[in-house]
Amino acid sequence: MDTPGLNESHQRDLRNMIHVVKQAHALGKAHAIVLVMRMDSRMDQTYKDTVKYYHNLFGPEIFSSRLVLMLTNFRQNDYQYQGEEGTTLVEQIKTQSSGDVGELLNLQESPPVFCINCHPNDEEDLNAQVEVSEQFLNKARQCPPASLKDLRVPKTEAVKKRHAIEAAGLKRHIEAKEEEKRELESLQPSEVYTHQELKRSVQEAEGRIDGLEAELGKLDTKDLVRILEEVQCVERGVGKGGTGSGWHFDMDCSPVPIRQVKQGGKFYESGAVRYREVHRTMYQLQCNFERRKGKWFSGGELRVESLGYKCDLHATEIKQKRKEVEKQQQLKLDGLKEMAQIEKTQKKLKSDAKTVELEITKSKKKLEELESTHFVSIEEAEEEAALLEPQSKL
């Protein structure tokens, strides 16, 4: 595969390199890379740039280990006189050329050099050139084939200059976006702290509600409980004596419902006693009560056992606890609403920060491509070549 040099046409350099890479992909592998120079010339800057470019194209591993220097326009008879320190001029030229290439590419070992005359004058000269060609081919055969499938197009100097300008602007853009991301993230800690405090308050309200509900579960039932054991009779009127006369009493049983009353009379003095229930309400039991002892009526007491519902007994406490439950539920609801608002704000901030981060990542990837010495793909190289080529006035 023959390759063109650089700077033969600056505008065509990139197109030439694209063509070289396509040819290399089609070739698939290579045993040797040959640098061709005239025997009577030295490497100028243009040639040095070309060598560096191809070194960059193939990569140090492929290029250095398979590099061969071929000096053309060689005529043995023209170089017979002695050079410095007893060496022939041919040996000096070969040593100098190989050393120049090794120094240019910073090689650990200088490449082998072959001298050839592409236009032999006679059969003897032809045989000599055939022998040199066989030596070169044997050298190439000793090198294992290197794959060329992954070669990428190196950027030319013109492209590097244009990309350097674009990269500088992109770096400023990335710095601005990173500052924007920091500002978005700096708004979050205070909101996070507030959210944590609200969450703690909600959890406390939930715990308080659970406790109150448990207490209400014990109180707000219709289980019968002992309300009171003894009720004193309250005197309302006194009989004037005589058979059949009696006392009239109201039994004030405290403000609780009376569900069940076991009535029984016991007096400090022996004697007969009679009582009759006259009227019963939720909170009061009214009875006629008399005890007769001879001609006189004497007072006494009535022992009763009163049972009522727990929910009625603890009505006031239950009401207070229910109000507290409503208060805690409202605190919980308010906390959840504020938490949701913060979460919505946080989500937006995170979304904005994530968007900026993605843009930064995309820009950094683009910057990496701009600063790379190679194009990502042949298609990208062709797009760049189209930008560099002068546009037709038509």
PDB file of C-alpha atoms in Angstrom, residues 48-281:
ATOM      1  CA  LYS A  48       9.683  14.738   9.570  1.00  0.00           C
ATOM      2  CA  ASP A  49       6.056  15.864   9.907  1.00  0.00           C
ATOM      3  CA  THR A  50       4.979  13.082   7.561  1.00  0.00           C
ATOM      4  CA  VAL A  51       6.891  10.448   9.528  1.00  0.00           C
ATOM      5  CA  LYS A  52       5.406  11.678  12.815  1.00  0.00           C
ATOM      6  CA  TYR A  53       1.925  11.650  11.336  1.00  0.00           C
ATOM      7  CA  TYR A  54       2.191   8.037  10.191  1.00  0.00           C
ATOM      8  CA  HIS A  55       3.776   7.083  13.500  1.00  0.00           C
ATOM      9  CA  ASN A  56       0.695   8.566  15.164  1.00  0.00           C
ATOM     10  CA  LEU A  57      -1.603   6.813  12.661  1.00  0.00           C
ATOM     11  CA  PHE A  58      -0.282   3.286  13.169  1.00  0.00           C
ATOM     12  CA  GLY A  59       0.687   3.732  16.815  1.00  0.00           C
ATOM     13  CA  PRO A  60       4.127   3.213  18.425  1.00  0.00           C
ATOM     14  CA  GLU A  61       3.717  -0.538  18.906  1.00  0.00           C
ATOM     15  CA  ILE A  62       2.947  -1.318  15.263  1.00  0.00           C
ATOM     16  CA  PHE A  63       5.098   1.396  13.734  1.00  0.00           C
ATOM     17  CA  SER A  64       8.337   1.004  15.698  1.00  0.00           C
ATOM     18  CA  SER A  65       8.604  -2.791  15.682  1.00  0.00           C
ATOM     19  CA  ARG A  66       7.960  -3.068  11.936  1.00  0.00           C
ATOM     20  CA  LEU A  67       9.779   0.010  10.687  1.00  0.00           C
ATOM     21  CA  VAL A  68      12.287  -0.340   7.836  1.00  0.00           C
ATOM     22  CA  LEU A  69      14.226   2.493   6.172  1.00  0.00           C
ATOM     23  CA  MET A  70      14.695   2.147   2.423  1.00  0.00           C
ATOM     24  CA  LEU A  71      17.251   4.444   0.730  1.00  0.00           C
ATOM     25  CA  THR A  72      16.646   4.755  -3.027  1.00  0.00           C
ATOM     26  CA  ASN A  73      18.749   6.029  -5.894  1.00  0.00           C
ATOM     27  CA  PHE A  74      21.660   3.981  -4.591  1.00  0.00           C
ATOM     28  CA  ARG A  75      24.652   3.437  -6.895  1.00  0.00           C
ATOM     29  CA  GLN A  76      27.360   1.364  -5.341  1.00  0.00           C
ATOM     30  CA  ASN A  77      30.131   2.762  -7.501  1.00  0.00           C
ATOM     31  CA  ASP A  78      29.324   6.314  -6.457  1.00  0.00           C
ATOM     32  CA  TYR A  79      29.989   5.594  -2.776  1.00  0.00           C
ATOM     33  CA  GLN A  80      33.269   3.606  -2.752  1.00  0.00           C
ATOM     34  CA  TYR A  81      35.581   6.175  -1.266  1.00  0.00           C
ATOM     35  CA  GLN A  82      36.331   6.009   2.426  1.00  0.00           C
ATOM     36  CA  GLY A  83      34.425   8.029   4.985  1.00  0.00           C
ATOM     37  CA  GLU A  84      35.395   9.040   8.505  1.00  0.00           C
ATOM     38  CA  GLU A  85      37.258   6.600  10.757  1.00  0.00           C
ATOM     39  CA  GLY A  86      37.694   3.993   8.100  1.00  0.00           C
ATOM     40  CA  THR A  87      33.991   3.489   7.279  1.00  0.00           C
ATOM     41  CA  THR A  88      32.545   3.816   3.828  1.00  0.00           C
ATOM     42  CA  LEU A  89      30.337   6.737   2.977  1.00  0.00           C
ATOM     43  CA  VAL A  90      27.451   4.270   2.424  1.00  0.00           C
ATOM     44  CA  GLU A  91      27.755   3.026   6.016  1.00  0.00           C
ATOM     45  CA  GLN A  92      27.854   6.593   7.289  1.00  0.00           C
ATOM     46  CA  ILE A  93      24.747   7.520   5.313  1.00  0.00           C
ATOM     47  CA  LYS A  94      22.882   4.430   6.563  1.00  0.00           C
ATOM     48  CA  THR A  95      23.928   5.065  10.165  1.00  0.00           C
ATOM     49  CA  GLN A  96      23.059   8.748   9.954  1.00  0.00           C
ATOM     50  CA  SER A  97      19.650   8.132   8.339  1.00  0.00           C
ATOM     51  CA  SER A  98      18.707   5.386  10.802  1.00  0.00           C
ATOM     52  CA  GLY A  99      19.862   7.521  13.727  1.00  0.00           C
ATOM     53  CA  ASP A 100      17.855  10.524  12.524  1.00  0.00           C
ATOM     54  CA  VAL A 101      14.648   8.447  12.350  1.00  0.00           C
ATOM     55  CA  GLY A 102      15.337   6.813  15.723  1.00  0.00           C
ATOM     56  CA  GLU A 103      15.914  10.195  17.353  1.00  0.00           C
ATOM     57  CA  LEU A 104      12.846  11.726  15.667  1.00  0.00           C
ATOM     58  CA  LEU A 105      10.564   8.965  16.977  1.00  0.00           C
ATOM     59  CA  ASN A 106      12.472   8.403  20.243  1.00  0.00           C
ATOM     60  CA  LEU A 107      13.042   4.742  19.385  1.00  0.00           C
ATOM     61  CA  GLN A 108      15.045   2.437  21.637  1.00  0.00           C
ATOM     62  CA  GLU A 109      16.565   0.734  18.590  1.00  0.00           C
ATOM     63  CA  SER A 110      17.253   2.404  15.265  1.00  0.00           C
ATOM     64  CA  PRO A 111      15.442   0.777  12.321  1.00  0.00           C
ATOM     65  CA  PRO A 112      17.288  -1.399   9.785  1.00  0.00           C
ATOM     66  CA  VAL A 113      18.341   0.304   6.554  1.00  0.00           C
ATOM     67  CA  PHE A 114      18.354  -1.094   3.028  1.00  0.00           C
ATOM     68  CA  CYS A 115      19.831   0.628  -0.005  1.00  0.00           C
ATOM     69  CA  ILE A 116      18.396  -0.051  -3.449  1.00  0.00           C
ATOM     70  CA  ASN A 117      18.734   1.175  -7.001  1.00  0.00           C
ATOM     71  CA  CYS A 118      15.355   1.070  -8.685  1.00  0.00           C
ATOM     72  CA  HIS A 119      16.980   1.506 -12.111  1.00  0.00           C
ATOM     73  CA  PRO A 120      19.916  -0.933 -12.334  1.00  0.00           C
ATOM     74  CA  ASN A 121      22.421  -0.277 -15.076  1.00  0.00           C
ATOM     75  CA  ASP A 122      23.335  -3.861 -15.869  1.00  0.00           C
ATOM     76  CA  GLU A 123      22.600  -7.459 -14.956  1.00  0.00           C
ATOM     77  CA  GLU A 124      25.141  -7.467 -12.113  1.00  0.00           C
ATOM     78  CA  ASP A 125      23.510  -4.396 -10.617  1.00  0.00           C
ATOM     79  CA  LEU A 126      20.081  -5.982 -11.113  1.00  0.00           C
ATOM     80  CA  ASN A 127      21.113  -9.135  -9.270  1.00  0.00           C
ATOM     81  CA  ALA A 128      22.461  -7.000  -6.430  1.00  0.00           C
ATOM     82  CA  GLN A 129      19.151  -5.155  -6.133  1.00  0.00           C
ATOM     83  CA  VAL A 130      17.216  -8.441  -6.214  1.00  0.00           C
ATOM     84  CA  GLU A 131      19.369  -9.677  -3.349  1.00  0.00           C
ATOM     85  CA  VAL A 132      18.628  -6.526  -1.342  1.00  0.00           C
ATOM     86  CA  SER A 133      14.921  -6.963  -2.063  1.00  0.00           C
ATOM     87  CA  GLU A 134      15.082 -10.556  -0.803  1.00  0.00           C
ATOM     88  CA  GLN A 135      16.824  -9.374   2.362  1.00  0.00           C
ATOM     89  CA  PHE A 136      14.091  -6.818   2.919  1.00  0.00           C
ATOM     90  CA  LEU A 137      11.322  -9.381   2.287  1.00  0.00           C
ATOM     91  CA  ASN A 138      12.928 -11.857   4.682  1.00  0.00           C
ATOM     92  CA  LYS A 139      13.025  -9.114   7.309  1.00  0.00           C
ATOM     93  CA  ALA A 140       9.338  -8.397   6.711  1.00  0.00           C
ATOM     94  CA  ARG A 141       8.441 -12.076   6.924  1.00  0.00           C
ATOM     95  CA  GLN A 142       9.999 -12.273  10.373  1.00  0.00           C
ATOM     96  CA  CYS A 143       7.542  -9.680  11.698  1.00  0.00           C
ATOM     97  CA  PRO A 144       4.163 -11.055  12.817  1.00  0.00           C
ATOM     98  CA  PRO A 145       1.275  -9.386  10.975  1.00  0.00           C
ATOM     99  CA  ALA A 146      -0.288  -6.430  12.779  1.00  0.00           C
ATOM    100  CA  SER A 147      -4.027  -5.800  12.498  1.00  0.00           C
ATOM    101  CA  LEU A 148      -5.042  -2.548  10.851  1.00  0.00           C
ATOM    102  CA  LYS A 149      -8.798  -2.907  11.421  1.00  0.00           C
ATOM    103  CA  ASP A 150      -8.891  -0.489  14.357  1.00  0.00           C
ATOM    104  CA  LEU A 151      -6.861   2.348  12.829  1.00  0.00           C
ATOM    105  CA  ARG A 152      -8.358   5.811  13.240  1.00  0.00           C
ATOM    106  CA  VAL A 153      -7.618   8.924  11.225  1.00  0.00           C
ATOM    107  CA  PRO A 154      -5.110  11.217  12.992  1.00  0.00           C
ATOM    108  CA  LYS A 155      -5.864  14.918  12.970  1.00  0.00           C
ATOM    109  CA  THR A 156      -3.794  17.166  10.792  1.00  0.00           C
ATOM    110  CA  GLU A 157      -2.216  20.351  12.163  1.00  0.00           C
ATOM    111  CA  ALA A 158      -4.919  22.476  10.560  1.00  0.00           C
ATOM    112  CA  VAL A 159      -7.597  20.434  12.285  1.00  0.00           C
ATOM    113  CA  LYS A 160      -5.744  20.549  15.618  1.00  0.00           C
ATOM    114  CA  LYS A 161      -5.605  24.341  15.501  1.00  0.00           C
ATOM    115  CA  ARG A 162      -9.321  24.646  14.768  1.00  0.00           C
ATOM    116  CA  HIS A 163     -10.231  22.119  17.471  1.00  0.00           C
ATOM    117  CA  ALA A 164      -7.979  23.865  20.010  1.00  0.00           C
ATOM    118  CA  ILE A 165      -9.983  27.088  19.585  1.00  0.00           C
ATOM    119  CA  GLU A 166     -13.271  25.202  19.894  1.00  0.00           C
ATOM    120  CA  ALA A 167     -11.962  23.308  22.953  1.00  0.00           C
ATOM    121  CA  ALA A 168     -11.046  26.542  24.736  1.00  0.00           C
ATOM    122  CA  GLY A 169     -14.611  27.828  24.359  1.00  0.00           C
ATOM    123  CA  LEU A 170     -16.036  24.495  25.472  1.00  0.00           C
ATOM    124  CA  LYS A 171     -13.888  24.539  28.623  1.00  0.00           C
ATOM    125  CA  ARG A 172     -15.355  27.909  29.583  1.00  0.00           C
ATOM    126  CA  HIS A 173     -18.838  26.512  28.970  1.00  0.00           C
ATOM    127  CA  ILE A 174     -18.105  23.499  31.198  1.00  0.00           C
ATOM    128  CA  GLU A 175     -16.806  25.731  34.000  1.00  0.00           C
ATOM    129  CA  ALA A 176     -19.983  27.826  33.870  1.00  0.00           C
ATOM    130  CA  LYS A 177     -22.185  24.717  33.965  1.00  0.00           C
ATOM    131  CA  GLU A 178     -20.236  23.238  36.874  1.00  0.00           C
ATOM    132  CA  GLU A 179     -20.765  26.467  38.808  1.00  0.00           C
ATOM    133  CA  GLU A 180     -24.492  26.296  37.998  1.00  0.00           C
ATOM    134  CA  LYS A 181     -24.599  22.718  39.266  1.00  0.00           C
ATOM    135  CA  ARG A 182     -22.861  23.741  42.512  1.00  0.00           C
ATOM    136  CA  GLU A 183     -25.424  26.508  43.027  1.00  0.00           C
ATOM    137  CA  LEU A 184     -28.299  24.064  42.548  1.00  0.00           C
ATOM    138  CA  GLU A 185     -26.768  21.594  44.971  1.00  0.00           C
ATOM    139  CA  SER A 186     -26.012  24.315  47.534  1.00  0.00           C
ATOM    140  CA  LEU A 187     -29.770  25.025  47.882  1.00  0.00           C
ATOM    141  CA  GLN A 188     -30.474  21.508  49.058  1.00  0.00           C
ATOM    142  CA  PRO A 189     -28.943  21.086  52.565  1.00  0.00           C
ATOM    143  CA  SER A 190     -31.272  23.540  54.378  1.00  0.00           C
ATOM    144  CA  GLU A 191     -34.296  22.015  52.693  1.00  0.00           C
ATOM    145  CA  VAL A 192     -33.097  18.549  53.613  1.00  0.00           C
ATOM    146  CA  TYR A 193     -32.725  19.596  57.258  1.00  0.00           C
ATOM    147  CA  THR A 194     -36.236  21.058  57.292  1.00  0.00           C
ATOM    148  CA  HIS A 195     -37.579  17.889  55.690  1.00  0.00           C
ATOM    149  CA  GLN A 196     -35.897  15.794  58.374  1.00  0.00           C
ATOM    150  CA  GLU A 197     -37.403  17.924  61.141  1.00  0.00           C
ATOM    151  CA  LEU A 198     -40.860  17.680  59.588  1.00  0.00           C
ATOM    152  CA  LYS A 199     -40.498  13.942  59.247  1.00  0.00           C
ATOM    153  CA  ARG A 200     -39.576  13.711  62.910  1.00  0.00           C
ATOM    154  CA  SER A 201     -42.621  15.815  63.859  1.00  0.00           C
ATOM    155  CA  VAL A 202     -44.899  13.628  61.723  1.00  0.00           C
ATOM    156  CA  GLN A 203     -43.519  10.513  63.357  1.00  0.00           C
ATOM    157  CA  GLU A 204     -44.074  12.009  66.822  1.00  0.00           C
ATOM    158  CA  ALA A 205     -47.663  12.908  65.881  1.00  0.00           C
ATOM    159  CA  GLU A 206     -48.241   9.391  64.601  1.00  0.00           C
ATOM    160  CA  GLY A 207     -46.868   7.956  67.835  1.00  0.00           C
ATOM    161  CA  ARG A 208     -49.081  10.271  69.891  1.00  0.00           C
ATOM    162  CA  ILE A 209     -52.131   9.336  67.804  1.00  0.00           C
ATOM    163  CA  ASP A 210     -51.399   5.630  68.278  1.00  0.00           C
ATOM    164  CA  GLY A 211     -51.103   6.162  72.034  1.00  0.00           C
ATOM    165  CA  LEU A 212     -54.334   8.134  72.261  1.00  0.00           C
ATOM    166  CA  GLU A 213     -56.183   5.606  70.114  1.00  0.00           C
ATOM    167  CA  ALA A 214     -54.982   2.863  72.429  1.00  0.00           C
ATOM    168  CA  GLU A 215     -56.216   4.810  75.468  1.00  0.00           C
ATOM    169  CA  LEU A 216     -59.544   5.514  73.800  1.00  0.00           C
ATOM    170  CA  GLY A 217     -59.857   1.852  72.984  1.00  0.00           C
ATOM    171  CA  LYS A 218     -59.785   1.098  76.684  1.00  0.00           C
ATOM    172  CA  LEU A 219     -62.177   3.881  77.704  1.00  0.00           C
ATOM    173  CA  ASP A 220     -64.695   4.246  74.890  1.00  0.00           C
ATOM    174  CA  THR A 221     -66.538   0.955  75.408  1.00  0.00           C
ATOM    175  CA  LYS A 222     -69.888  -0.200  76.770  1.00  0.00           C
ATOM    176  CA  ASP A 223     -68.318  -2.493  79.290  1.00  0.00           C
ATOM    177  CA  LEU A 224     -70.158  -2.358  82.632  1.00  0.00           C
ATOM    178  CA  VAL A 225     -68.094  -1.021  85.486  1.00  0.00           C
ATOM    179  CA  ARG A 226     -68.873  -0.281  89.124  1.00  0.00           C
ATOM    180  CA  ILE A 227     -69.820   3.353  89.433  1.00  0.00           C
ATOM    181  CA  LEU A 228     -70.494   3.587  93.146  1.00  0.00           C
ATOM    182  CA  GLU A 229     -71.270   1.313  96.029  1.00  0.00           C
ATOM    183  CA  GLU A 230     -73.204   3.446  98.466  1.00  0.00           C
ATOM    184  CA  VAL A 231     -75.698   6.272  98.064  1.00  0.00           C
ATOM    185  CA  GLN A 232     -76.942   8.328 100.995  1.00  0.00           C
ATOM    186  CA  CYS A 233     -80.647   9.052 101.065  1.00  0.00           C
ATOM    187  CA  VAL A 234     -81.549  12.709 101.095  1.00  0.00           C
ATOM    188  CA  GLU A 235     -84.497  13.631 103.308  1.00  0.00           C
ATOM    189  CA  ARG A 236     -87.251  15.495 101.487  1.00  0.00           C
ATOM    190  CA  GLY A 237     -90.122  15.435 103.989  1.00  0.00           C
ATOM    191  CA  VAL A 238     -91.080  14.117 107.408  1.00  0.00           C
ATOM    192  CA  GLY A 239     -94.254  12.280 108.198  1.00  0.00           C
ATOM    193  CA  LYS A 240     -96.272  13.454 111.268  1.00  0.00           C
ATOM    194  CA  GLY A 241     -96.484  10.037 112.663  1.00  0.00           C
ATOM    195  CA  GLY A 242     -99.194   7.516 112.724  1.00  0.00           C
ATOM    196  CA  THR A 243     -99.638   4.284 111.024  1.00  0.00           C
ATOM    197  CA  GLY A 244     -99.164   4.426 107.267  1.00  0.00           C
ATOM    198  CA  SER A 245     -97.222   7.610 107.322  1.00  0.00           C
ATOM    199  CA  GLY A 246     -93.731   7.490 105.886  1.00  0.00           C
ATOM    200  CA  TRP A 247     -90.677   9.258 104.669  1.00  0.00           C
ATOM    201  CA  HIS A 248     -90.145  10.456 101.110  1.00  0.00           C
ATOM    202  CA  PHE A 249     -86.583  10.328  99.832  1.00  0.00           C
ATOM    203  CA  ASP A 250     -84.714  11.227  96.582  1.00  0.00           C
ATOM    204  CA  MET A 251     -81.636   9.119  95.838  1.00  0.00           C
ATOM    205  CA  ASP A 252     -79.059  11.357  94.102  1.00  0.00           C
ATOM    206  CA  CYS A 253     -76.670   8.955  92.411  1.00  0.00           C
ATOM    207  CA  SER A 254     -74.136  11.335  90.795  1.00  0.00           C
ATOM    208  CA  PRO A 255     -74.173  12.279  87.103  1.00  0.00           C
ATOM    209  CA  VAL A 256     -73.724   8.794  85.672  1.00  0.00           C
ATOM    210  CA  PRO A 257     -76.205   6.445  84.048  1.00  0.00           C
ATOM    211  CA  ILE A 258     -77.676   3.747  86.260  1.00  0.00           C
ATOM    212  CA  ARG A 259     -77.909   0.546  84.296  1.00  0.00           C
ATOM    213  CA  GLN A 260     -78.361  -1.911  87.055  1.00  0.00           C
ATOM    214  CA  VAL A 261     -79.128  -1.434  90.760  1.00  0.00           C
ATOM    215  CA  LYS A 262     -79.110  -4.123  93.361  1.00  0.00           C
ATOM    216  CA  GLN A 263     -81.167  -2.811  96.202  1.00  0.00           C
ATOM    217  CA  GLY A 264     -81.016  -4.025  99.764  1.00  0.00           C
ATOM    218  CA  GLY A 265     -81.767  -2.417 103.112  1.00  0.00           C
ATOM    219  CA  LYS A 266     -79.737  -2.622 106.261  1.00  0.00           C
ATOM    220  CA  PHE A 267     -80.417  -0.527 109.353  1.00  0.00           C
ATOM    221  CA  TYR A 268     -78.374   0.129 112.402  1.00  0.00           C
ATOM    222  CA  GLU A 269     -81.342  -0.882 114.497  1.00  0.00           C
ATOM    223  CA  SER A 270     -83.460  -3.866 113.926  1.00  0.00           C
ATOM    224  CA  GLY A 271     -86.861  -3.316 112.460  1.00  0.00           C
ATOM    225  CA  ALA A 272     -88.975  -3.673 109.350  1.00  0.00           C
ATOM    226  CA  VAL A 273     -88.229  -1.637 106.267  1.00  0.00           C
ATOM    227  CA  ARG A 274     -90.077  -1.064 103.012  1.00  0.00           C
ATOM    228  CA  TYR A 275     -89.137   0.808  99.892  1.00  0.00           C
ATOM    229  CA  ARG A 276     -90.688   1.215  96.498  1.00  0.00           C
ATOM    230  CA  GLU A 277     -89.128   2.600  93.315  1.00  0.00           C
ATOM    231  CA  VAL A 278     -91.118   5.550  92.078  1.00  0.00           C
ATOM    232  CA  HIS A 279     -89.036   6.994  89.221  1.00  0.00           C
ATOM    233  CA  ARG A 280     -85.758   6.157  87.466  1.00  0.00           C
ATOM    234  CA  THR A 281     -83.715   8.320  85.102  1.00  0.00           C
TER     235      THR A 281
END
